[in-house]
Short mmCIF file of C-alpha atoms and ligand atoms in Angstrom, two decimals:
data_model
loop_
_atom_site.label_atom_id
_atom_site.label_comp_id
_atom_site.label_asym_id
_atom_site.label_seq_id
_atom_site.Cartn_x
_atom_site.Cartn_y
_atom_site.Cartn_z
CA MET A 270 -28.84 -59.86 -49.85
CA VAL A 271 -27.39 -57.78 -47.07
CA GLN A 272 -27.79 -59.84 -43.97
CA GLY A 273 -26.54 -57.50 -41.39
CA PHE A 274 -24.32 -54.64 -40.39
CA LEU A 275 -20.81 -54.72 -39.09
CA LEU A 276 -20.15 -51.93 -36.62
CA LYS A 277 -16.65 -50.85 -35.74
CA TYR A 278 -15.75 -48.77 -32.74
CA ALA A 279 -12.65 -46.79 -32.12
CA GLU A 280 -11.94 -45.50 -28.67
CA ILE A 281 -13.74 -48.07 -26.62
CA GLY A 282 -11.27 -50.61 -27.94
CA ILE A 283 -8.65 -49.21 -25.59
CA LYS A 284 -10.47 -49.49 -22.29
CA GLY A 285 -8.59 -52.54 -21.01
CA LYS A 286 -10.44 -54.63 -18.47
CA ASN A 287 -13.53 -52.43 -18.65
CA ARG A 288 -13.85 -52.95 -22.33
CA TYR A 289 -16.77 -55.35 -22.11
CA LYS A 290 -18.82 -52.72 -20.25
CA PHE A 291 -18.35 -50.31 -23.12
CA GLU A 292 -19.16 -52.99 -25.66
CA ASN A 293 -22.30 -54.00 -23.80
CA ALA A 294 -23.39 -50.38 -23.47
CA LEU A 295 -22.90 -49.90 -27.19
CA CYS A 296 -24.84 -53.08 -28.04
CA GLU A 297 -27.67 -51.83 -25.86
CA GLN A 298 -27.75 -48.45 -27.59
CA VAL A 299 -27.73 -50.12 -30.99
CA ARG A 300 -30.66 -52.31 -29.92
CA ILE A 301 -32.63 -49.30 -28.68
CA LYS A 302 -32.02 -47.47 -31.94
CA LEU A 303 -32.90 -50.41 -34.17
CA SER A 304 -36.06 -51.16 -32.18
CA LYS A 305 -37.46 -47.93 -33.59
CA ILE A 306 -37.31 -48.98 -37.22
CA ASP A 307 -38.65 -51.78 -39.40
CA GLY A 308 -37.01 -55.20 -39.31
CA SER A 309 -35.79 -57.28 -36.41
CA TYR A 310 -32.19 -57.39 -35.34
CA ASN A 311 -29.96 -59.61 -33.33
CA VAL A 312 -27.10 -57.53 -31.95
CA VAL A 313 -24.02 -59.39 -30.73
CA ARG A 314 -20.41 -58.69 -29.85
CA SER A 315 -17.97 -60.52 -32.01
CA GLN A 316 -14.19 -60.29 -31.96
CA GLY A 317 -13.78 -56.59 -31.37
CA ARG A 318 -16.81 -55.44 -33.31
CA ILE A 319 -20.54 -55.54 -33.13
CA TYR A 320 -22.60 -57.45 -35.58
CA ALA A 321 -26.27 -56.61 -36.08
CA GLU A 322 -27.93 -59.46 -37.90
CA ALA A 323 -31.05 -58.30 -39.72
CA THR A 324 -34.18 -60.29 -40.53
CA GLY A 325 -37.65 -59.41 -41.75
CA ASP A 326 -38.38 -56.38 -43.92
CA PHE A 327 -35.78 -53.71 -43.38
CA ASP A 328 -34.53 -50.77 -45.35
CA CYS A 329 -30.75 -50.80 -45.59
CA ASP A 330 -30.50 -47.02 -46.07
CA GLU A 331 -32.69 -46.35 -43.07
CA VAL A 332 -30.64 -48.65 -40.86
CA ILE A 333 -27.48 -46.79 -41.83
CA GLU A 334 -29.10 -43.39 -41.39
CA GLU A 335 -30.04 -44.31 -37.83
CA LEU A 336 -26.81 -46.09 -36.90
CA ILE A 337 -24.67 -43.10 -37.88
CA THR A 338 -26.32 -41.21 -35.00
CA VAL A 339 -25.22 -43.67 -32.31
CA PRO A 340 -22.26 -42.39 -30.26
CA GLY A 341 -19.45 -44.92 -30.02
CA ILE A 342 -19.67 -46.30 -33.56
CA SER A 343 -16.83 -45.29 -35.86
CA ALA A 344 -17.90 -47.12 -39.02
CA ILE A 345 -20.81 -49.11 -40.39
CA SER A 346 -20.70 -51.62 -43.22
CA PRO A 347 -23.55 -53.60 -44.72
CA VAL A 348 -22.31 -57.18 -44.65
CA LYS A 349 -23.14 -60.51 -46.20
CA VAL A 350 -22.47 -63.57 -44.11
CA VAL A 351 -21.89 -66.98 -45.67
CA ALA A 352 -22.00 -70.16 -43.63
CA ASP A 353 -20.65 -72.39 -46.41
CA LYS A 354 -16.91 -71.70 -46.32
CA SER A 355 -16.00 -73.69 -49.44
CA TRP A 356 -13.98 -71.50 -51.80
CA GLU A 357 -16.51 -71.85 -54.65
CA SER A 358 -19.29 -70.61 -52.41
CA VAL A 359 -17.19 -67.72 -51.03
CA LYS A 360 -16.21 -66.57 -54.53
CA LYS A 361 -19.73 -66.62 -55.85
CA ALA A 362 -21.16 -64.93 -52.75
CA THR A 363 -18.56 -62.15 -53.03
CA GLY A 364 -19.30 -61.59 -56.72
CA ASP A 365 -23.06 -61.53 -56.09
CA PHE A 366 -22.59 -59.11 -53.22
CA ILE A 367 -20.50 -56.73 -55.32
CA GLU A 368 -23.08 -56.83 -58.09
CA LYS A 369 -25.86 -56.08 -55.65
CA GLN A 370 -23.99 -53.22 -53.97
CA TYR A 371 -22.60 -51.53 -57.07
CA GLY A 372 -24.73 -52.72 -60.00
CA ASN A 373 -22.33 -53.06 -62.88
CA PRO A 374 -19.04 -52.33 -61.09
CA ASP A 375 -16.72 -49.92 -62.85
CA PHE A 376 -13.84 -48.90 -60.60
CA SER A 377 -10.41 -49.82 -59.34
CA PHE A 378 -10.37 -52.12 -56.33
CA LYS A 379 -8.30 -54.08 -53.91
CA VAL A 380 -9.31 -57.18 -51.98
CA LYS A 381 -8.44 -57.20 -48.28
CA SER A 382 -8.61 -60.32 -46.23
CA LYS A 383 -8.46 -61.45 -42.63
CA ARG A 384 -8.45 -64.98 -41.44
CA SER A 385 -9.07 -65.96 -37.85
CA ASP A 386 -9.75 -69.54 -38.97
CA LYS A 387 -6.12 -70.59 -39.35
CA GLY A 388 -7.08 -73.97 -40.78
CA TYR A 389 -8.58 -72.41 -43.88
CA ILE A 390 -7.32 -73.67 -47.23
CA TYR A 391 -5.90 -70.28 -48.25
CA THR A 392 -3.79 -67.77 -46.36
CA SER A 393 -4.87 -64.12 -46.34
CA PRO A 394 -2.59 -63.08 -49.24
CA GLU A 395 -3.82 -66.07 -51.24
CA ILE A 396 -7.43 -65.15 -50.60
CA CYS A 397 -6.71 -61.64 -51.94
CA THR A 398 -5.03 -62.93 -55.10
CA GLU A 399 -7.56 -65.65 -55.81
CA MET A 400 -10.55 -63.41 -55.16
CA GLY A 401 -9.03 -60.56 -57.19
CA ALA A 402 -8.57 -62.86 -60.17
CA TYR A 403 -12.11 -64.19 -59.88
CA LEU A 404 -13.69 -60.72 -59.70
CA LEU A 405 -11.62 -59.48 -62.65
CA SER A 406 -12.85 -62.37 -64.77
CA ARG A 407 -16.46 -61.83 -63.71
CA PHE A 408 -16.72 -58.02 -64.07
CA LYS A 409 -15.16 -56.33 -67.10
CA GLY A 410 -15.32 -52.82 -65.56
CA LEU A 411 -13.00 -53.70 -62.68
CA LYS A 412 -9.30 -53.09 -62.47
CA VAL A 413 -6.90 -53.79 -59.64
CA ASP A 414 -5.10 -50.91 -57.93
CA VAL A 415 -3.21 -51.98 -54.83
CA GLN A 416 -1.82 -48.50 -54.10
CA ASN A 417 -4.86 -46.29 -54.28
CA PRO A 418 -8.03 -48.26 -55.02
CA GLU A 419 -11.41 -46.56 -55.28
CA VAL A 420 -13.09 -49.48 -53.54
CA TYR A 421 -11.95 -52.05 -50.97
CA ILE A 422 -13.58 -55.44 -50.85
CA TRP A 423 -13.23 -57.25 -47.57
CA VAL A 424 -13.38 -60.99 -47.13
CA GLU A 425 -13.02 -62.21 -43.56
CA ILE A 426 -12.86 -65.90 -42.78
CA ARG A 427 -14.07 -66.46 -39.24
CA ASP A 428 -16.63 -68.90 -37.83
CA MET A 429 -18.45 -67.88 -40.99
CA VAL A 430 -17.37 -65.74 -43.93
CA TYR A 431 -18.04 -62.00 -43.72
CA ILE A 432 -18.05 -60.02 -46.95
CA TYR A 433 -18.33 -56.25 -47.03
CA SER A 434 -17.21 -53.23 -48.96
CA LYS A 435 -19.02 -49.95 -48.37
CA VAL A 436 -18.04 -48.11 -45.20
CA TYR A 437 -20.18 -45.35 -43.70
CA LYS A 438 -18.61 -43.04 -41.15
CA GLY A 439 -20.24 -43.25 -37.72
CA ALA A 440 -20.69 -40.58 -35.05
CA GLY A 441 -17.52 -41.59 -33.19
CA GLY A 442 -17.12 -40.90 -29.49
CA MET A 443 -18.21 -43.12 -26.63
CA PRO A 444 -21.39 -45.13 -26.02
CA LEU A 445 -24.18 -43.48 -24.07
CA GLY A 446 -24.48 -44.61 -20.52
CA THR A 447 -20.75 -44.99 -19.96
CA ALA A 448 -20.10 -41.55 -18.49
CA GLY A 449 -22.90 -40.54 -16.13
CA LYS A 450 -25.53 -37.87 -16.62
CA ALA A 451 -25.44 -34.10 -16.95
CA MET A 452 -28.04 -31.32 -16.95
CA LEU A 453 -28.09 -29.33 -20.19
CA LEU A 454 -29.31 -25.73 -20.05
CA LEU A 455 -31.30 -25.80 -23.25
CA SER A 456 -32.57 -22.56 -24.74
CA GLY A 457 -34.17 -22.08 -28.13
CA GLY A 458 -30.90 -20.79 -29.62
CA ILE A 459 -28.37 -22.35 -31.94
CA ASP A 460 -25.66 -23.14 -29.42
CA SER A 461 -27.11 -25.15 -26.57
CA PRO A 462 -28.50 -28.02 -28.71
CA VAL A 463 -25.05 -28.35 -30.30
CA ALA A 464 -23.44 -28.35 -26.84
CA GLY A 465 -25.81 -31.16 -25.79
CA TYR A 466 -24.99 -33.18 -28.88
CA MET A 467 -21.26 -32.81 -28.33
CA ILE A 468 -21.26 -33.80 -24.70
CA SER A 469 -23.52 -36.80 -25.38
CA LYS A 470 -21.03 -37.98 -27.97
CA ARG A 471 -18.66 -38.56 -25.05
CA GLY A 472 -21.09 -41.06 -23.56
CA VAL A 473 -22.88 -38.60 -21.26
CA SER A 474 -26.64 -39.02 -20.84
CA LEU A 475 -28.71 -35.86 -20.55
CA ASP A 476 -31.53 -34.23 -18.70
CA ALA A 477 -32.30 -30.69 -19.79
CA VAL A 478 -33.76 -27.54 -18.28
CA TYR A 479 -35.49 -24.67 -20.05
CA PHE A 480 -36.30 -21.36 -18.35
CA HIS A 481 -39.63 -20.18 -19.58
CA ALA A 482 -41.03 -16.71 -18.86
CA PRO A 483 -44.67 -16.56 -19.84
CA PRO A 484 -46.24 -14.34 -21.06
CA TYR A 485 -42.96 -12.73 -22.19
CA THR A 486 -42.00 -15.95 -23.89
CA SER A 487 -44.72 -17.66 -25.87
CA GLU A 488 -46.01 -21.20 -25.78
CA ARG A 489 -44.47 -21.58 -29.23
CA ALA A 490 -41.05 -20.70 -27.85
CA LYS A 491 -41.48 -23.57 -25.42
CA GLU A 492 -42.65 -25.93 -28.15
CA LYS A 493 -39.53 -25.02 -30.09
CA VAL A 494 -37.34 -26.09 -27.16
CA VAL A 495 -39.26 -29.38 -26.87
CA THR A 496 -38.61 -29.96 -30.58
CA LEU A 497 -34.91 -29.20 -30.09
CA ALA A 498 -34.74 -31.61 -27.16
CA ARG A 499 -36.28 -34.28 -29.38
CA GLN A 500 -33.80 -33.57 -32.17
CA VAL A 501 -30.87 -33.78 -29.74
CA SER A 502 -32.28 -37.02 -28.32
CA ARG A 503 -31.68 -38.63 -31.68
CA TYR A 504 -28.01 -38.65 -30.63
CA ALA A 505 -28.24 -38.34 -26.87
CA GLY A 506 -30.98 -40.87 -26.14
CA LYS A 507 -34.13 -40.06 -24.21
CA ILE A 508 -33.99 -36.60 -22.57
CA ARG A 509 -36.18 -35.46 -19.69
CA LEU A 510 -36.80 -31.77 -20.21
CA PHE A 511 -37.60 -29.69 -17.12
CA THR A 512 -39.46 -26.48 -17.86
CA VAL A 513 -39.01 -23.91 -15.11
CA ASN A 514 -41.31 -20.93 -14.83
CA PHE A 515 -38.85 -18.07 -14.48
CA THR A 516 -41.20 -15.09 -14.82
CA ASP A 517 -41.51 -14.07 -11.17
CA ILE A 518 -37.80 -14.32 -10.55
CA GLN A 519 -37.04 -12.32 -13.65
CA MET A 520 -39.55 -9.61 -12.77
CA TYR A 521 -38.26 -9.38 -9.22
CA ILE A 522 -34.68 -8.95 -10.38
CA TYR A 523 -35.87 -6.42 -12.95
CA GLU A 524 -37.61 -4.38 -10.25
CA LYS A 525 -34.84 -4.40 -7.67
CA CYS A 526 -31.47 -4.65 -9.41
CA PRO A 527 -29.58 -2.30 -11.74
CA HIS A 528 -30.70 -3.00 -15.29
CA GLU A 529 -27.24 -3.33 -16.72
CA GLU A 530 -26.66 -6.22 -14.30
CA LEU A 531 -29.91 -7.94 -15.10
CA THR A 532 -28.57 -10.56 -17.49
CA ILE A 533 -25.71 -11.60 -15.29
CA ILE A 534 -27.89 -11.89 -12.17
CA MET A 535 -30.51 -13.83 -14.11
CA ARG A 536 -27.85 -16.16 -15.38
CA ARG A 537 -26.62 -16.78 -11.85
CA TYR A 538 -30.12 -17.79 -10.84
CA MET A 539 -30.49 -20.02 -13.88
CA MET A 540 -27.29 -21.80 -12.86
CA ARG A 541 -28.39 -22.15 -9.24
CA ILE A 542 -31.76 -23.61 -10.22
CA ALA A 543 -30.22 -25.87 -12.87
CA GLU A 544 -27.76 -27.16 -10.29
CA ALA A 545 -30.50 -27.90 -7.76
CA LEU A 546 -32.47 -29.82 -10.39
CA ALA A 547 -29.30 -31.59 -11.45
CA ALA A 548 -28.53 -32.69 -7.90
CA ASN A 549 -32.12 -33.93 -7.40
CA ASN A 550 -31.88 -36.00 -10.57
CA LYS A 551 -28.53 -37.73 -10.27
CA CYS A 552 -26.72 -35.40 -12.67
CA ILE A 553 -23.09 -34.75 -11.89
CA GLY A 554 -22.45 -31.74 -14.11
CA LEU A 555 -24.06 -28.87 -16.00
CA VAL A 556 -23.74 -28.17 -19.72
CA THR A 557 -24.19 -24.82 -21.48
CA GLY A 558 -23.75 -23.52 -25.01
CA GLU A 559 -21.51 -20.63 -23.97
CA SER A 560 -18.56 -19.53 -26.07
CA ILE A 561 -16.05 -16.85 -25.07
CA GLY A 562 -16.90 -13.37 -26.27
CA GLN A 563 -20.05 -14.28 -28.17
CA VAL A 564 -22.27 -11.85 -26.22
CA ALA A 565 -21.92 -9.58 -23.16
CA SER A 566 -22.79 -12.42 -20.79
CA GLN A 567 -20.02 -14.58 -22.25
CA THR A 568 -16.95 -12.43 -21.71
CA MET A 569 -14.40 -14.15 -19.50
CA GLN A 570 -15.36 -11.80 -16.66
CA SER A 571 -19.07 -12.62 -17.05
CA LEU A 572 -18.37 -16.33 -17.25
CA ALA A 573 -16.30 -16.09 -14.06
CA VAL A 574 -19.09 -14.31 -12.20
CA THR A 575 -21.72 -16.76 -13.50
CA ASN A 576 -19.55 -19.71 -12.66
CA GLU A 577 -19.00 -18.48 -9.11
CA VAL A 578 -22.41 -19.72 -7.97
CA CYS A 579 -21.91 -23.29 -9.22
CA HIS A 580 -20.49 -26.15 -7.21
CA MET A 581 -20.81 -28.77 -9.91
CA PRO A 582 -18.50 -28.70 -12.88
CA VAL A 583 -19.97 -26.72 -15.78
CA TYR A 584 -19.10 -28.20 -19.15
CA ARG A 585 -18.98 -25.75 -22.04
CA PRO A 586 -18.05 -27.79 -25.10
CA LEU A 587 -18.34 -24.77 -27.43
CA ILE A 588 -16.17 -22.47 -25.35
CA ALA A 589 -13.55 -21.94 -28.09
CA PHE A 590 -15.76 -22.41 -31.13
CA ASP A 591 -16.49 -19.73 -33.71
CA LYS A 592 -20.16 -19.14 -34.43
CA GLN A 593 -19.86 -20.45 -37.99
CA ASP A 594 -18.39 -23.72 -36.78
CA ILE A 595 -21.29 -24.09 -34.35
CA VAL A 596 -23.76 -23.35 -37.15
CA ASN A 597 -22.12 -26.02 -39.31
CA ILE A 598 -22.66 -28.63 -36.60
CA ALA A 599 -26.23 -27.44 -35.99
CA GLU A 600 -26.92 -27.95 -39.70
CA LYS A 601 -25.34 -31.38 -39.66
CA ILE A 602 -27.39 -32.62 -36.71
CA GLY A 603 -30.60 -31.03 -37.99
CA THR A 604 -31.27 -28.47 -35.22
CA PHE A 605 -30.41 -25.30 -37.14
CA GLU A 606 -33.74 -24.83 -38.91
CA THR A 607 -35.59 -25.16 -35.62
CA SER A 608 -33.20 -22.87 -33.75
CA ILE A 609 -33.61 -19.99 -36.17
CA GLN A 610 -37.40 -19.89 -35.85
CA PRO A 611 -38.05 -16.41 -34.51
CA TYR A 612 -39.65 -16.96 -31.11
CA GLU A 613 -38.21 -14.89 -28.29
CA ASP A 614 -36.38 -16.70 -25.56
CA CYS A 615 -36.46 -15.21 -22.11
CA CYS A 616 -33.04 -13.55 -22.24
CA THR A 617 -33.79 -11.41 -25.26
CA ILE A 618 -36.73 -9.61 -23.65
CA PHE A 619 -35.04 -8.44 -20.49
CA VAL A 620 -31.71 -7.40 -21.97
CA ALA A 621 -30.51 -3.95 -21.01
CA LYS A 622 -29.30 -1.54 -23.70
CA HIS A 623 -25.83 -1.49 -22.16
CA PRO A 624 -25.26 -4.66 -20.14
CA VAL A 625 -22.09 -4.84 -18.10
CA THR A 626 -19.41 -6.68 -20.01
CA LYS A 627 -16.87 -6.80 -17.19
CA PRO A 628 -18.95 -7.48 -14.09
CA ARG A 629 -17.23 -7.63 -10.71
CA ALA A 630 -18.30 -10.44 -8.44
CA ASP A 631 -18.40 -8.23 -5.32
CA VAL A 632 -20.64 -5.67 -7.05
CA ILE A 633 -23.00 -8.36 -8.31
CA ARG A 634 -23.14 -10.04 -4.90
CA ASN A 635 -24.07 -6.68 -3.43
CA SER A 636 -26.85 -6.17 -5.95
CA GLU A 637 -28.21 -9.61 -5.15
CA LYS A 638 -28.68 -8.44 -1.54
CA LYS A 639 -31.52 -6.28 -2.85
CA ILE A 640 -33.55 -9.38 -3.65
CA GLU A 641 -32.70 -11.29 -0.49
CA GLU A 642 -36.14 -10.92 0.99
CA LYS A 643 -38.08 -13.12 -1.39
CA ILE A 644 -35.67 -14.77 -3.78
CA GLU A 645 -35.10 -17.97 -1.84
CA GLU A 646 -38.79 -18.72 -1.66
CA MET A 647 -39.16 -17.92 -5.36
CA VAL A 648 -36.32 -20.26 -6.29
CA LYS A 649 -37.92 -23.04 -4.25
CA THR A 650 -41.25 -22.50 -5.97
CA ALA A 651 -39.59 -22.47 -9.39
CA ILE A 652 -37.89 -25.79 -8.64
CA ASN A 653 -40.98 -27.40 -7.16
CA THR A 654 -43.27 -26.38 -10.00
CA ALA A 655 -40.97 -27.41 -12.84
CA THR A 656 -42.81 -29.60 -15.33
CA ILE A 657 -41.25 -32.57 -17.11
CA THR A 658 -41.56 -33.47 -20.79
CA GLU A 659 -39.97 -36.64 -22.19
CA ALA A 660 -38.19 -36.07 -25.47
CA ASP A 661 -37.40 -39.18 -27.46
CA TRP A 662 -36.59 -39.16 -31.16
CA GLN A 663 -38.65 -41.42 -33.40
CA PRO A 664 -37.44 -41.91 -36.99
CA HIS A 665 -40.97 -41.84 -38.30
CA GLY A 666 -41.85 -38.73 -36.34
CA ILE A 667 -44.41 -40.47 -34.13
P1 LIG B 830 -28.04 -20.34 -27.32
O1 LIG B 830 -27.88 -20.20 -28.78
O2 LIG B 830 -27.69 -21.71 -26.82
O3 LIG B 830 -29.37 -19.84 -26.82
P2 LIG B 830 -26.92 -17.81 -26.86
O4 LIG B 830 -25.84 -17.47 -27.77
O5 LIG B 830 -28.28 -17.27 -27.11
O6 LIG B 830 -26.96 -19.37 -26.71
P3 LIG B 830 -27.15 -16.92 -24.11
O7 LIG B 830 -28.56 -16.53 -24.32
O8 LIG B 830 -26.21 -15.99 -23.45
O9 LIG B 830 -26.40 -17.36 -25.43
O10 LIG B 830 -27.11 -18.25 -23.30
C1 LIG B 830 -25.94 -18.92 -22.96
C2 LIG B 830 -26.29 -20.31 -22.50
O11 LIG B 830 -27.15 -20.26 -21.37
C3 LIG B 830 -27.09 -21.08 -23.54
O12 LIG B 830 -26.24 -21.73 -24.46
C4 LIG B 830 -27.85 -22.06 -22.68
O13 LIG B 830 -27.03 -23.14 -22.32
C5 LIG B 830 -28.16 -21.22 -21.45
N1 LIG B 830 -29.47 -20.55 -21.56
C6 LIG B 830 -29.74 -19.30 -21.98
N2 LIG B 830 -31.06 -19.04 -21.95
C7 LIG B 830 -31.66 -20.15 -21.47
C8 LIG B 830 -33.01 -20.54 -21.21
N3 LIG B 830 -34.04 -19.72 -21.42
N4 LIG B 830 -33.24 -21.78 -20.73
C9 LIG B 830 -32.22 -22.65 -20.52
N5 LIG B 830 -30.93 -22.34 -20.77
C10 LIG B 830 -30.64 -21.12 -21.23
MG1 LIG B 831 -30.04 -17.88 -26.17
#
């Protein structure tokens, strides 16, 4: 009965002359997403929306579940399309559609109409009145409420007739591939996967880097990060995850530098390495899950000292978020359960009892002189030996 899906987008509608690029990027992302599930789909742009025509065996709920993860879509409606525009055919098709969607309808409703075919026998207001009367006579449980209806029923007369009613809220934001690529510092915690999700919703593609410190961090901790990357890729598209062996660097800092400065110096090296990998892989920014005041390394002073070593912009989408708000998003996007699995990540093992909370850049720079001898070589090795895992969400968990 449902023959396709009408996809509306919000922001990309205002991009002027570049609009078609955004529309094409969105069509492409919709195609990639739908190629992963049953059915075959023809995805086309049509008068300010996207229409995904569905054929073969497909599961309407599954299509919606997947499409609501595509950045750039604001709303999704299952739609019936009728080629025969005679009024009798349109009326019957609308009634059948409502019956199929709602069973025995029992609610207040309002018909909305649009007509781009100006030669049609009825005007938009006439379509609403005529269709309303027909539906009232066909379904006893219906009543009209033009002020505050429970259900809207749309009838659009275009090249063909488009009938739809249910509207599912999409992810919003901008289509992937319209904003360049960034390198996400992805740990096994709650915050960084959420940061990746948020930035990708603005159309940014992602690579990711994870700093692994075996044997202090286990293979399972790494597996957990791979799983998180896969879960984020449901929204962000395919992610290449670089795993950097950080053990030697961490040990060296631990041996030579004051322990209370350990975290901040480690973080500076994480940023430096992430930036080098970013530059080598066409990324034009870094992304972290930092939020002001959350831990010692995220005071404004610590952030300033960490940031000092970066030349690329560092995007911190969670900077002003409360933890609970971050948790809520993590639950919504399905990363929370993975994030709270109890495998150590490399920061938690080397934390000092009393880390500095207001580091001074000159003091930290001085401490870093103590590792001058070997650190550059170690950083090079870490970059050159990074391994790559491709993370790509599959709805059926393949
Ligand atoms: P998260 O929940 O994202 O792990 P957190 O609250 O544990 O964050 P920190 O450990 O201070 O905070 O890390 C701050 C940010 O630094 C993280 O959000 C992440 O972007 C990055 N980061 C920390 N540890 C690692 C790691 N082992 N590998 C890659 N990135 C990391
Ligand atoms: Mg962490």
